[in-house]
Coordinates of C-alpha atoms and ligand atoms in Angstrom, one line a residue:
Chain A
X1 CA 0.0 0.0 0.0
X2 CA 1.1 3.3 -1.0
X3 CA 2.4 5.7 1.9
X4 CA 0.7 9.1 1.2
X5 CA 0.4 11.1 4.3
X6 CA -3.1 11.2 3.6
X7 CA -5.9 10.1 5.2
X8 CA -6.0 6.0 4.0
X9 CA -9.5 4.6 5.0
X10 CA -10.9 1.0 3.9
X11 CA -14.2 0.8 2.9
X12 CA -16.5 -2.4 3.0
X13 CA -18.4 -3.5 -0.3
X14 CA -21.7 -2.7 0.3
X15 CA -20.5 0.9 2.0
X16 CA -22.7 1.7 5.0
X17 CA -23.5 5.2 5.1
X18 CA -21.4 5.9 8.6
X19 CA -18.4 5.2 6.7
X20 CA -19.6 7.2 4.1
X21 CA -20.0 10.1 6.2
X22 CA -16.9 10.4 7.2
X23 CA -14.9 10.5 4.2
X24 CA -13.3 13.8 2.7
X25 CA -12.1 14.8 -1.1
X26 CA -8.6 14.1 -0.9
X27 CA -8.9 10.7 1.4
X28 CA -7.1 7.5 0.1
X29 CA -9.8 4.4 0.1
X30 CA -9.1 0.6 -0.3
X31 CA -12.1 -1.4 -0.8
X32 CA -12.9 -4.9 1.0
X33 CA -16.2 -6.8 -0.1
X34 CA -18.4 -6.8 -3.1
X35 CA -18.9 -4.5 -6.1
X36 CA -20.0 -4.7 -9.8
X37 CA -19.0 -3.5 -12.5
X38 CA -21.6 -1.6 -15.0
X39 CA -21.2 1.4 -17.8
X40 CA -22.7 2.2 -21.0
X41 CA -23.7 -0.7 -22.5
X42 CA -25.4 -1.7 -19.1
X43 CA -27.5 1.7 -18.7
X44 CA -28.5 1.8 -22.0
X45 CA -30.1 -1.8 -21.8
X46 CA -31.8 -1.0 -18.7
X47 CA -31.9 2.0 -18.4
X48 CA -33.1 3.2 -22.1
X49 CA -34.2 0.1 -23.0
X50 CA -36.5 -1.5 -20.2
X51 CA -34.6 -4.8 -19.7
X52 CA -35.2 -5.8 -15.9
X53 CA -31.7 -6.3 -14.5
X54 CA -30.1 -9.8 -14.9
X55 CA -29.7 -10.1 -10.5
X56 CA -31.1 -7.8 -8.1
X57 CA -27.9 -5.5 -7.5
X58 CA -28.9 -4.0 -4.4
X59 CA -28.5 -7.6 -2.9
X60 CA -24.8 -7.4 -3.8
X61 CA -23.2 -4.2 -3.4
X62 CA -24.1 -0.7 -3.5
X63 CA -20.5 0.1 -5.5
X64 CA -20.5 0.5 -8.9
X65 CA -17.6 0.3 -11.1
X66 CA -17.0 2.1 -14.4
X67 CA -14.9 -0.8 -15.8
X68 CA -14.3 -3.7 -17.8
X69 CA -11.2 -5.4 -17.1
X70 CA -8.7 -7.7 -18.9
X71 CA -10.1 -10.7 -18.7
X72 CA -10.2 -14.4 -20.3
X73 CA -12.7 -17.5 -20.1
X74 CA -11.1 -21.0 -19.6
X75 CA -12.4 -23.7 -20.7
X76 CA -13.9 -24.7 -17.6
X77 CA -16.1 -21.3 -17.7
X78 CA -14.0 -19.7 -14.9
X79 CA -12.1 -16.1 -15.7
X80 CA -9.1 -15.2 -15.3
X81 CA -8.6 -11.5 -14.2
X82 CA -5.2 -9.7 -15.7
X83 CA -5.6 -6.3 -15.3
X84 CA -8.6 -3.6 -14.0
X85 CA -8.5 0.1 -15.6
X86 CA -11.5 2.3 -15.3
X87 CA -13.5 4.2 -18.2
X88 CA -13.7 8.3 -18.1
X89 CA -17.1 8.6 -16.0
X90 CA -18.2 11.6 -17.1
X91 CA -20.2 10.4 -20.1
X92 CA -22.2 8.1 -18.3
X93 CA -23.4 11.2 -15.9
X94 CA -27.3 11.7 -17.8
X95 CA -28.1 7.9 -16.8
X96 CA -26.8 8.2 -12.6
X97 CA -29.7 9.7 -11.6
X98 CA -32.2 7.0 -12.7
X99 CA -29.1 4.4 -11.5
X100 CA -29.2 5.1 -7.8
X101 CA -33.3 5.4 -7.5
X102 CA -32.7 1.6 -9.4
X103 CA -30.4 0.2 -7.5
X104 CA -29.6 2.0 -4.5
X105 CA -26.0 2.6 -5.3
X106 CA -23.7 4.8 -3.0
X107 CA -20.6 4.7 -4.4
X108 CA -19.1 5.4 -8.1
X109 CA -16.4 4.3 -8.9
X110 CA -14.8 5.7 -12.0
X111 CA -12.0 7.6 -13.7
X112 CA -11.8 10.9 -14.0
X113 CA -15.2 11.8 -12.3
X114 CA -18.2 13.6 -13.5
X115 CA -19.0 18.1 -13.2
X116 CA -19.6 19.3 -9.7
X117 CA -22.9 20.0 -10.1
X118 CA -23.6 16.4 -10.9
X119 CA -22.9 15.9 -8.0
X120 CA -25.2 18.5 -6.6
X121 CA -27.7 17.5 -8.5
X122 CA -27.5 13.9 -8.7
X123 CA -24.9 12.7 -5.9
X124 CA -25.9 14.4 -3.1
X125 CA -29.7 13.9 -2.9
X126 CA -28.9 10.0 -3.0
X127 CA -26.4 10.1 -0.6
X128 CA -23.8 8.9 -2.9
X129 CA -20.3 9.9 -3.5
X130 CA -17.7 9.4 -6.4
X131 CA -14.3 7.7 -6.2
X132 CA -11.3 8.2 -8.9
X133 CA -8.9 5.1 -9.8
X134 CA -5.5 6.9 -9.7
X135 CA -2.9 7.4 -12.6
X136 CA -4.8 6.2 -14.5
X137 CA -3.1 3.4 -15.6
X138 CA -3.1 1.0 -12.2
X139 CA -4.6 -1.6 -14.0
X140 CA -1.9 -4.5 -12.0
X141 CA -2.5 -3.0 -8.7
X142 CA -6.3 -2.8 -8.9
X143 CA -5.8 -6.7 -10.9
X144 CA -4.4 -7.9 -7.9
X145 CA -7.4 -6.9 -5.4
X146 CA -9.6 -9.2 -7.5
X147 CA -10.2 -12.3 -5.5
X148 CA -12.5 -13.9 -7.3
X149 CA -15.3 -13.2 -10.2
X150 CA -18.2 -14.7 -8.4
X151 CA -20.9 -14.1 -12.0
X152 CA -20.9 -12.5 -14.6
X153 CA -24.1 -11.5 -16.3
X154 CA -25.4 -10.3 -19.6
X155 CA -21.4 -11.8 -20.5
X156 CA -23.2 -12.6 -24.4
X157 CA -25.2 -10.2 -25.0
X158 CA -22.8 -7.3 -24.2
X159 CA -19.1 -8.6 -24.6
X160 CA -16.2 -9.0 -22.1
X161 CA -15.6 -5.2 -22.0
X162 CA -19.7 -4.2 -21.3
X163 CA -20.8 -6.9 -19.2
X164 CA -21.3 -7.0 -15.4
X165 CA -19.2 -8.7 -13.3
X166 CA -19.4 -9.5 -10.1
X167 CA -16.3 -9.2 -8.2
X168 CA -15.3 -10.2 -4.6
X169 CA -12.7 -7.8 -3.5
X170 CA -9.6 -7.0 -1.0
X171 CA -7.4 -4.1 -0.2
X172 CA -8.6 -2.8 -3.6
X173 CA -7.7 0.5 -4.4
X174 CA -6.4 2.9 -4.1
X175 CA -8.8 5.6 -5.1
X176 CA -8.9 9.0 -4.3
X177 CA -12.5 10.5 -2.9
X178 CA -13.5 12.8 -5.7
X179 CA -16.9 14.1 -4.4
X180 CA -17.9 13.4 -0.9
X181 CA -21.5 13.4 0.8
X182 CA -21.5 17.2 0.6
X183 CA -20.8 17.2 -3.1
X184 CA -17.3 18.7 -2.5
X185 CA -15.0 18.0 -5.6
X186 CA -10.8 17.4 -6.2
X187 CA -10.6 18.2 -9.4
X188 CA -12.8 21.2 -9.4
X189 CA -10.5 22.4 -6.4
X190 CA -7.3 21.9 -8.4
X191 CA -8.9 23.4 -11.4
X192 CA -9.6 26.4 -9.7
X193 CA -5.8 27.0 -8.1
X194 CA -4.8 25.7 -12.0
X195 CA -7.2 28.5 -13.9
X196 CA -5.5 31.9 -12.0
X197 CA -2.4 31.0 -13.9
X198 CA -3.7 30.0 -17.5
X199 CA -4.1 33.5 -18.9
X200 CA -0.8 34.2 -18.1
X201 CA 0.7 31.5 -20.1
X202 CA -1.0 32.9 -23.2
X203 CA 0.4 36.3 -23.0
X204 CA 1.8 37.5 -26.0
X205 CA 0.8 34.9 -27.9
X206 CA -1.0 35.7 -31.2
X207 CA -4.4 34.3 -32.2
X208 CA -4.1 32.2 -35.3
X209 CA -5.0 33.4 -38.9
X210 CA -7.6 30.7 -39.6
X211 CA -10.1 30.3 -36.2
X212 CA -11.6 27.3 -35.4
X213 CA -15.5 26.8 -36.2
X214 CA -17.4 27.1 -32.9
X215 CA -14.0 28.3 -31.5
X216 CA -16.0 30.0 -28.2
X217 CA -15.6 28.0 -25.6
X218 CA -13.8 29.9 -22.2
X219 CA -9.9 28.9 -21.2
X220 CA -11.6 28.1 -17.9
X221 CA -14.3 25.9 -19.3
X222 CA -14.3 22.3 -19.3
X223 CA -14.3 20.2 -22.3
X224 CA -16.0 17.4 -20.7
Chain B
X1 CA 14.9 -16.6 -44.9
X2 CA 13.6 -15.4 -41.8
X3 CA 10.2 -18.0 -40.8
X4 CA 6.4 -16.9 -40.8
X5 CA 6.3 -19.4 -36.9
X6 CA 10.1 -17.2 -36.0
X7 CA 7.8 -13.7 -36.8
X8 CA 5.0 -14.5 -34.7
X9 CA 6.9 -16.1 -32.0
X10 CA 8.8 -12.7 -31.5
X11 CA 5.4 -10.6 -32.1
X12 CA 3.7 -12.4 -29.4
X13 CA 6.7 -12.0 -27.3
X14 CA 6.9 -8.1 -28.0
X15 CA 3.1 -8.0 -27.7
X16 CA 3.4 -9.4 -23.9
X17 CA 6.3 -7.3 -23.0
X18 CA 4.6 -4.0 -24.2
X19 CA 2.0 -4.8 -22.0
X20 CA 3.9 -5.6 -18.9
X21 CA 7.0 -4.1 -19.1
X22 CA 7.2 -0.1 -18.8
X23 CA 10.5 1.1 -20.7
X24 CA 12.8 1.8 -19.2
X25 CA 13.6 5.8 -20.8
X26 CA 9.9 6.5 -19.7
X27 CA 10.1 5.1 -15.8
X28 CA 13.4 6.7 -15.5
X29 CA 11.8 10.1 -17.1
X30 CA 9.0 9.8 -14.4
X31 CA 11.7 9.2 -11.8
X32 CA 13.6 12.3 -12.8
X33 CA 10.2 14.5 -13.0
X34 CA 8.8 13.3 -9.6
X35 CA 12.2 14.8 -8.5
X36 CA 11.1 18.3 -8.9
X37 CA 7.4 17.4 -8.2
X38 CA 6.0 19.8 -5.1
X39 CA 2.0 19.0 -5.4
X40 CA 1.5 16.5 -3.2
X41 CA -1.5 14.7 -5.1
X42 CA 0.6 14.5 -8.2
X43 CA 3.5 13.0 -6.0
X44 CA 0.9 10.5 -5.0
X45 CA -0.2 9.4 -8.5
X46 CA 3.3 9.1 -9.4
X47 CA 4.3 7.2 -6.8
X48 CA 1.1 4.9 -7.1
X49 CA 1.7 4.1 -10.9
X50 CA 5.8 3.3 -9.9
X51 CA 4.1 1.1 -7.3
X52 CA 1.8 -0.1 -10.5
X53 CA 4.9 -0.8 -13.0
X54 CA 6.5 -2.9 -10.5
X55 CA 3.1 -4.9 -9.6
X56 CA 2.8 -5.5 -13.5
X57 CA 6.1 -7.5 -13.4
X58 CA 5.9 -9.7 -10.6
X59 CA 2.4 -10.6 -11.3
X60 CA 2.8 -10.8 -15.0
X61 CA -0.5 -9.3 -15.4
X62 CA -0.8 -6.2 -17.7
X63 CA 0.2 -2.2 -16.2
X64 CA -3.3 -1.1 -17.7
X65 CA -6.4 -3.1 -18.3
X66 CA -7.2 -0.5 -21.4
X67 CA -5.2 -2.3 -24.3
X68 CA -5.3 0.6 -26.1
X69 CA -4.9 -0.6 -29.5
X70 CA -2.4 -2.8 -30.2
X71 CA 0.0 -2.1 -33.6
X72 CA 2.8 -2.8 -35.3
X73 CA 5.8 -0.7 -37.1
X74 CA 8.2 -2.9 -39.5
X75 CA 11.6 -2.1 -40.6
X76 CA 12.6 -4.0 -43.5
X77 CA 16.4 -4.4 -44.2
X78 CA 16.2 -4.1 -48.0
X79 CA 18.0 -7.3 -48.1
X80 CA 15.7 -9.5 -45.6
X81 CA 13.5 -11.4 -47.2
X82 CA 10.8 -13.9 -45.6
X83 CA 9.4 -16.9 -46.2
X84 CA 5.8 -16.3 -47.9
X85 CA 6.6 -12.5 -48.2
X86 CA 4.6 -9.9 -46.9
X87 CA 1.5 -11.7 -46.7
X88 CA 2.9 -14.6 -44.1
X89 CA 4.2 -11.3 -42.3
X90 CA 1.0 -10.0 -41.7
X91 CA -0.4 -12.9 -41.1
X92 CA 2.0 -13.6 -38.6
X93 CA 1.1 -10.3 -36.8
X94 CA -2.2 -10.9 -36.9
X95 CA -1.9 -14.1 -35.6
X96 CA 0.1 -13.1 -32.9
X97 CA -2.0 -10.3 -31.8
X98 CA -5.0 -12.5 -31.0
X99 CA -3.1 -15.2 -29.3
X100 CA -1.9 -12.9 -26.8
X101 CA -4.8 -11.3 -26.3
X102 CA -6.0 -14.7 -25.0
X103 CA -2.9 -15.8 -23.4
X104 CA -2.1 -12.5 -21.3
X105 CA -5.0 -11.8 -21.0
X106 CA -5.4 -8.5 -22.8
X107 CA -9.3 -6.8 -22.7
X108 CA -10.3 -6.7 -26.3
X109 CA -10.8 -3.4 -27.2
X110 CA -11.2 -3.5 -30.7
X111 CA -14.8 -3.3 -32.3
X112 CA -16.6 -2.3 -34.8
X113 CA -17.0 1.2 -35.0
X114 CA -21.0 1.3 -35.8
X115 CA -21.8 -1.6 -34.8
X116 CA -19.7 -1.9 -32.2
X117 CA -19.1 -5.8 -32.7
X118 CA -16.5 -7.3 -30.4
X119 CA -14.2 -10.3 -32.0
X120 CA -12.9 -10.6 -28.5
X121 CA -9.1 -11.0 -30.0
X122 CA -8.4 -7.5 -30.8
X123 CA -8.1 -8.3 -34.5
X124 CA -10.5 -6.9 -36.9
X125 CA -11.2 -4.4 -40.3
X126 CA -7.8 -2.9 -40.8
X127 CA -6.4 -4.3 -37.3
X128 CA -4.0 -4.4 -35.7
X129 CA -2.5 -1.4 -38.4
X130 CA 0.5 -2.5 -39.8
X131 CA 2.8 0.3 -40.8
X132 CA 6.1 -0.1 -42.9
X133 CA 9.5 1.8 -43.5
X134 CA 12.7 0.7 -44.9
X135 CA 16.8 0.4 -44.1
X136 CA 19.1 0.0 -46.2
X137 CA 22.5 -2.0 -46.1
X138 CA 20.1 -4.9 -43.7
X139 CA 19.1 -8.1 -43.7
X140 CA 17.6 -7.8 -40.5
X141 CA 13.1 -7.3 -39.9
X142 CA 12.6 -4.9 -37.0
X143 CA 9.0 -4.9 -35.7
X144 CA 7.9 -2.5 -32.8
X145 CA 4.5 -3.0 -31.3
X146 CA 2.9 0.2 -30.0
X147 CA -0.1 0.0 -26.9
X148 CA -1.0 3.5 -27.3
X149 CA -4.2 4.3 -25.2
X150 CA -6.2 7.4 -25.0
X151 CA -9.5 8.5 -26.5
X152 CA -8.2 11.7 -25.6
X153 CA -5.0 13.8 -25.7
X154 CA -4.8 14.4 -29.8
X155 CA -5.5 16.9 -32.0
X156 CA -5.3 18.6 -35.9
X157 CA -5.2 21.9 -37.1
X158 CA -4.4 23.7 -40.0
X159 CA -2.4 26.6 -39.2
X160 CA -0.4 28.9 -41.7
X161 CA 3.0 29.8 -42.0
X162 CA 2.2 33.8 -40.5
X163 CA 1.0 31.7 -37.2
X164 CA 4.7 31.0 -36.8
X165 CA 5.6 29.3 -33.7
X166 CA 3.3 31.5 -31.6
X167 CA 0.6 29.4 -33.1
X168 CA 2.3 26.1 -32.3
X169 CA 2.6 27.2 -28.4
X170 CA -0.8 28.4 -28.5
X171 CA -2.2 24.7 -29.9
X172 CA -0.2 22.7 -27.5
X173 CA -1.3 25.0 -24.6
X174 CA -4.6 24.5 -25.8
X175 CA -4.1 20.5 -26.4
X176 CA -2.2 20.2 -22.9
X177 CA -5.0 22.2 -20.8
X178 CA -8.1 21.0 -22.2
X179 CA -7.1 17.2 -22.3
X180 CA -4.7 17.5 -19.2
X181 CA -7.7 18.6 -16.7
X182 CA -8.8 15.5 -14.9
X183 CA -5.9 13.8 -16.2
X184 CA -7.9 12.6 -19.3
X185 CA -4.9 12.6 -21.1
X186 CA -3.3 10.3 -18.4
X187 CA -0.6 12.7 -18.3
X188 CA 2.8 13.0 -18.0
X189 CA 2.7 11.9 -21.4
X190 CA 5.5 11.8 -24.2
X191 CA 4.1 14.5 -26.1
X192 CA 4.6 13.8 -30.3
X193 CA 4.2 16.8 -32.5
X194 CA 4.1 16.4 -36.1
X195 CA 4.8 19.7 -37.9
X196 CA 4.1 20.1 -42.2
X197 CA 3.3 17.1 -44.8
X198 CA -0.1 16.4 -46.0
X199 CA -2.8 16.4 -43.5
X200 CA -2.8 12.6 -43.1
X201 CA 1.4 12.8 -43.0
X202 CA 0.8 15.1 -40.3
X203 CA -1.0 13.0 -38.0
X204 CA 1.1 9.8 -38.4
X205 CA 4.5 11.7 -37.6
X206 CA 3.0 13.1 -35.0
X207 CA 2.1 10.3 -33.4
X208 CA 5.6 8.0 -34.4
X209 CA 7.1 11.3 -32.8
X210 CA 5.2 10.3 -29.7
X211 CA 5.6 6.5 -29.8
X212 CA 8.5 5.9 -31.4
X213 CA 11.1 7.9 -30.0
X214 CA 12.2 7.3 -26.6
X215 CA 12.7 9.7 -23.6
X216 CA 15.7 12.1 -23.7
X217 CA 15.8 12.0 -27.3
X218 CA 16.6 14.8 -29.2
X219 CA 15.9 15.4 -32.8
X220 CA 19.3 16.1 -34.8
X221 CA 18.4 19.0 -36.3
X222 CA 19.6 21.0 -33.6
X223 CA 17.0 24.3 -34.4
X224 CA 14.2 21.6 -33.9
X225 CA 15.8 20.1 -30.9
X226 CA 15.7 23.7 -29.2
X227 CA 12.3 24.1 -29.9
X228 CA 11.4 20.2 -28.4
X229 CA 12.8 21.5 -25.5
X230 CA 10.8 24.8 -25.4
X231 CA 7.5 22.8 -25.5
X232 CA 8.8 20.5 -22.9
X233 CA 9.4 23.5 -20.6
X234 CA 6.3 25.2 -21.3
X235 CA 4.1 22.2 -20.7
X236 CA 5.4 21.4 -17.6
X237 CA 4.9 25.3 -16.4
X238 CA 1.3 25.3 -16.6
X239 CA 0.8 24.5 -13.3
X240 CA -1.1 20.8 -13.4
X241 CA -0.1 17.3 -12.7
X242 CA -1.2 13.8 -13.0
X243 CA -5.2 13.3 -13.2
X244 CA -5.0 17.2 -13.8
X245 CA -4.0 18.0 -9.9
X246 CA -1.9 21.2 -8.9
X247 CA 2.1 20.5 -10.0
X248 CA 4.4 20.3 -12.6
X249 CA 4.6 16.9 -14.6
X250 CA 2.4 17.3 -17.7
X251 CA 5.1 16.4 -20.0
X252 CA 7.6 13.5 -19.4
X253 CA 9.4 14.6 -22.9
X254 CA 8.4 16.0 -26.2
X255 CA 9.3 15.1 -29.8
X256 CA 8.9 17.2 -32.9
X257 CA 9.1 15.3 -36.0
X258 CA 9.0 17.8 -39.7
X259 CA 7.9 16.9 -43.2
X260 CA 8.2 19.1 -45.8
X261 CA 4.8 20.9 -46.6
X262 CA 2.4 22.9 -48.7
X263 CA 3.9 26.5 -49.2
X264 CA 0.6 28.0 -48.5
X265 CA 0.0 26.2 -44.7
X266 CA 1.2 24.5 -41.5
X267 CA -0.9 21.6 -40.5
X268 CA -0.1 20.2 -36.9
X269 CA -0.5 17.6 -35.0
X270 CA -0.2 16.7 -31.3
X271 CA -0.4 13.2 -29.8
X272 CA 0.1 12.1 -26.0
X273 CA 1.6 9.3 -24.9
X274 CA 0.2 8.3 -21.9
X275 CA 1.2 7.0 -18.4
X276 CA 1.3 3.6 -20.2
X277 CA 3.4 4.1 -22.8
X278 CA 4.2 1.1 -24.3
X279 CA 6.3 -0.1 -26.8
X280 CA 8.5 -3.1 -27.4
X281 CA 10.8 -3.7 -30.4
X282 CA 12.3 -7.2 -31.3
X283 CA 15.3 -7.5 -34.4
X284 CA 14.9 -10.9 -36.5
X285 CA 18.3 -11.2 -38.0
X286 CA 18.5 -13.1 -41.2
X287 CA 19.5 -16.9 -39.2
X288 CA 16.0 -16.9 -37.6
X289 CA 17.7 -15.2 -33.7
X290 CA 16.0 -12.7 -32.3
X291 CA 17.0 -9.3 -30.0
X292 CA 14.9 -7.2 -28.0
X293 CA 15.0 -4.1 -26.8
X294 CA 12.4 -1.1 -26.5
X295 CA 14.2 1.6 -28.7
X296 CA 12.4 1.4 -31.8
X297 CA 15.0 3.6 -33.8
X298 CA 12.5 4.3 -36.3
X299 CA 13.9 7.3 -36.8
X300 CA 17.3 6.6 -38.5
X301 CA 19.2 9.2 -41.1
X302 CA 17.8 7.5 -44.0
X303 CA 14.2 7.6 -43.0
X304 CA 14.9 11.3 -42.4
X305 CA 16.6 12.1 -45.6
X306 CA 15.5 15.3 -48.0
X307 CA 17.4 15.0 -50.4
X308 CA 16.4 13.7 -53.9
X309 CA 19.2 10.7 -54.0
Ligands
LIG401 S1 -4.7 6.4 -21.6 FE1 -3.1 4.9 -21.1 S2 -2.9 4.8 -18.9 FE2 -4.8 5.9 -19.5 S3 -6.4 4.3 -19.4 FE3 -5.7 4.4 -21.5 S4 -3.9 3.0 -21.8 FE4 -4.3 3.3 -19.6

């Protein structure tokens, strides 16, 4: 485990909400227990397209993953787990709302995270918060918190990379808690230290003959 | 006659090393830029993926579960020849590339683009892209494979010779800062820049910049190896880290690679190459034994000639 200095905290899989409560932007989580994994290919089929879900997820974890990880079937049907990287979470943002009312999640798990005011909107009322995978590339540290792949559903009809798997988990991590309870965020507090010094690396510099269709958007705006 | 099982032995070979293996140049870069790193969140996401690099090793299991999408870049020796030519080559690669993707396991990432169709070996349409060049005065068949991740982190843009370099600083400022925030880019990257050639030129020496030229290269013109180092600089002052938190390491190394252009314009191109920048290079030498290394030396005098010969 990674010495930091910062505030390390294991979380179980399903999260109760005490230990929810407690955690802070900035804080360095390993989880122990259950989670699944779901993203696009999962929200659209339920969510878009009224398929009942393939388990009842609330019964297994309340964490949600935004990943598919590197994984093969053996002949006997069982996986084997290589590596775990997370997908950027903030196109999947217009489904969580529906998500948590579905499936009483409480934690994200993601890369890269979502706007703040998602989390305003979204987060908050649910009581949910969002953790980042870190680098992002720790695919063989995250790979080695997989104990076992107890199911994995919907593996046909939405391919290795879309499906949901159900993973058992230990010392997995580490994250970094992007938005807590209160729908603070890292990334929008490093983004505001960032922005007071973008200007000034533009000083001087010329706009360029030919401008950019739609070129409008604000050095301090997001592309996301 | 170098042998159609000898090519994909090695590309399989290269193809799990890539994936496990960070280079050496590029950990050693990280290691030098975490030296002068003061945020403490971007020391911590340095210090995680080290921590992740060395957990790829002993566990043999891939540094990132995105695969990216795997390639290949041959060097012919103009006097090598194979066995079955250039079609048991490919096939070879090909070949290669979906065994591994079993064996190591690698996620397959490739699909179709519309109908997003998964083979589940990372071999489809057009994949993995095969891309040539030539030596002379060799009998040897380089091949470098190239995991290059990132939906994010590239751009193209036609500027025009009055832009000057004022308009190059200004795109990679723009490319750095919109991609770098929440460390979409998975920054520090090796930054490629491809400068002139046609607009499609543009974008594939951009991105050979980026992926085939190791860290703490310099380019041998010396006026363009100034201005690699001027974009280096500049990256790295902007302020943000790793996963786009306060610091300094946005740009492990940059590499500017030139083609001669239309007189009327300046297209550029800007690729990153990300936290998991990998790239392996294996030499078949004309009795069938192989070397590896992960300097893919694509770059060589010839390949950079002007000249009309
Ligand atoms: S950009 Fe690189 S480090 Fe990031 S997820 Fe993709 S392959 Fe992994």
């Amino acid at each position: 485990m990674t010495n930091t200095g910062f505030n390390t905290v294991e979380l179980g899989g399903p999260a109760e909400s005490a230990e929810l409560e407690k955690l802070n932007i900035g804080d360095v989580i390993y989880i122990n227990g259950m989670i699944y994994t779901g993203r696009e290919g999962v929200y659209r089929k339920i969510l878009d397209e009224d398929n009942s879900p393939p388990v009842d997820l609330s019964t297994i974890s309340n964490i949600n993953f935004h990943c598919s990880p590197a994984a093969s079937i053996e002949s006997d049907g069982s996986f084997t787990v290589g590596a775990v990287t997370a997908t950027a979470s903030f196109r999947f943002s217009k489904w969580m709302e529906r998500w948590f009312s579905l499936t009483n999640c409480k934690v994200v798990v993601g890369k890269g995270g979502m706007p703040q005011s998602d989390y305003q909107q979204y987060f908050v009322p649910n009581g949910a918060v969002y953790l980042t995978t870190v680098g992002y590339g720790t695919g063989a540290l995250l790979g080695r918190g997989i104990k076992k792949v107890q199911q994995v559903y919907w593996l046909k009809e939405l391919g290795i990379a879309q499906a949901i798997w159900v993973m058992e988990v230990e010392k997995f991590g580490p994250f970094l808690v992007e938005s807590d309870l209160r729908g603070n965020s890292l990334f929008e507090q490093s983004k505001r230290e960032i922005d007071q010094n973008i200007e000034g690396l533009y000083a001087g510099l010329k706009q360029p003959a030919l401008r950019r269709y739609g070129e409008t958007t604000h050095r301090t705006d997001e592309v996301i | 006659m170098i042998t159609e099982t000898v090519i994909q032995e090695a590309a399989g070979e290269i193809t799990r090393r890539a994936a496990i293996r960070i280079p050496e140049d590029y950990r050693s870069g990280i290691r030098d830029i975490r030296s002068s790193e003061q945020g403490q969140l971007s020391c911590f996401v340095l210090d995680t993926m080290m921590d992740n690099w060395d957990a790829a090793v002993a566990d043999q299991r891939p540094m990132c579960a995105d695969t990216g999408l795997p390639r290949y870049y041959v060097k012919f020796g103009n006097e090598a020849s194979i066995q079955g030519g250039f079609v048991a080559l490919e096939r070879a690669l090909r070949r290669a590339t979906a065994d591994a993707t079993a064996k190591i396991p690698l996620r397959p990432n490739r699909v179709h683009p519309l109908t997003r169709e998964d083979h589940n070996n990372n071999v489809g349409a057009r994949a993995p892209e095969i891309e040539y060049s030539v030596e002379p005065d060799a009998d040897w068949l380089d091949i470098t494979t190239v995991h290059k991740g990132g939906l994010f982190g590239t751009d193209y843009r036609m500027l025009f010779p009055g832009d000057g370099w004022d308009g190059i600083k200004k795109m990679f400022l723009d490319t750095m800062i919109q991609f770098g925030r929440r460390g979409l880019a998975c920054q520090p990257a090796i930054v490629g820049v491809g400068i002139g050639g046609s607009k499609d030129t543009c974008m594939v020496l951009g991105k050979q910049a980026a992926c085939l030229r190791v860290v703490g290269d310099r380019h041998p013109d010396s006026e363009i190896a100034e201005l690699e180092d001027e974009l280096k600089e500049l990256g790295n002052q902007i302020g943000m880290g790793p996963m786009g938190f306060v610091g300094s390491s946005m740009v492990v190394d940059c590499h500017i690679e030139v083609a001669h252009t239309h007189t009327g314009g300046m297209p550029v191109s800007i690729h990153s190459f990300c936290l998991s920048s990998r790239r392996a290079v294996v030499r078949i030498f004309a009795d069938g034994s192989s070397e590896y290394r992960t300097d893919p030396n694509w770059f060589t005098p010839y390949h950079r000639r002007e000249e009309v010969e």
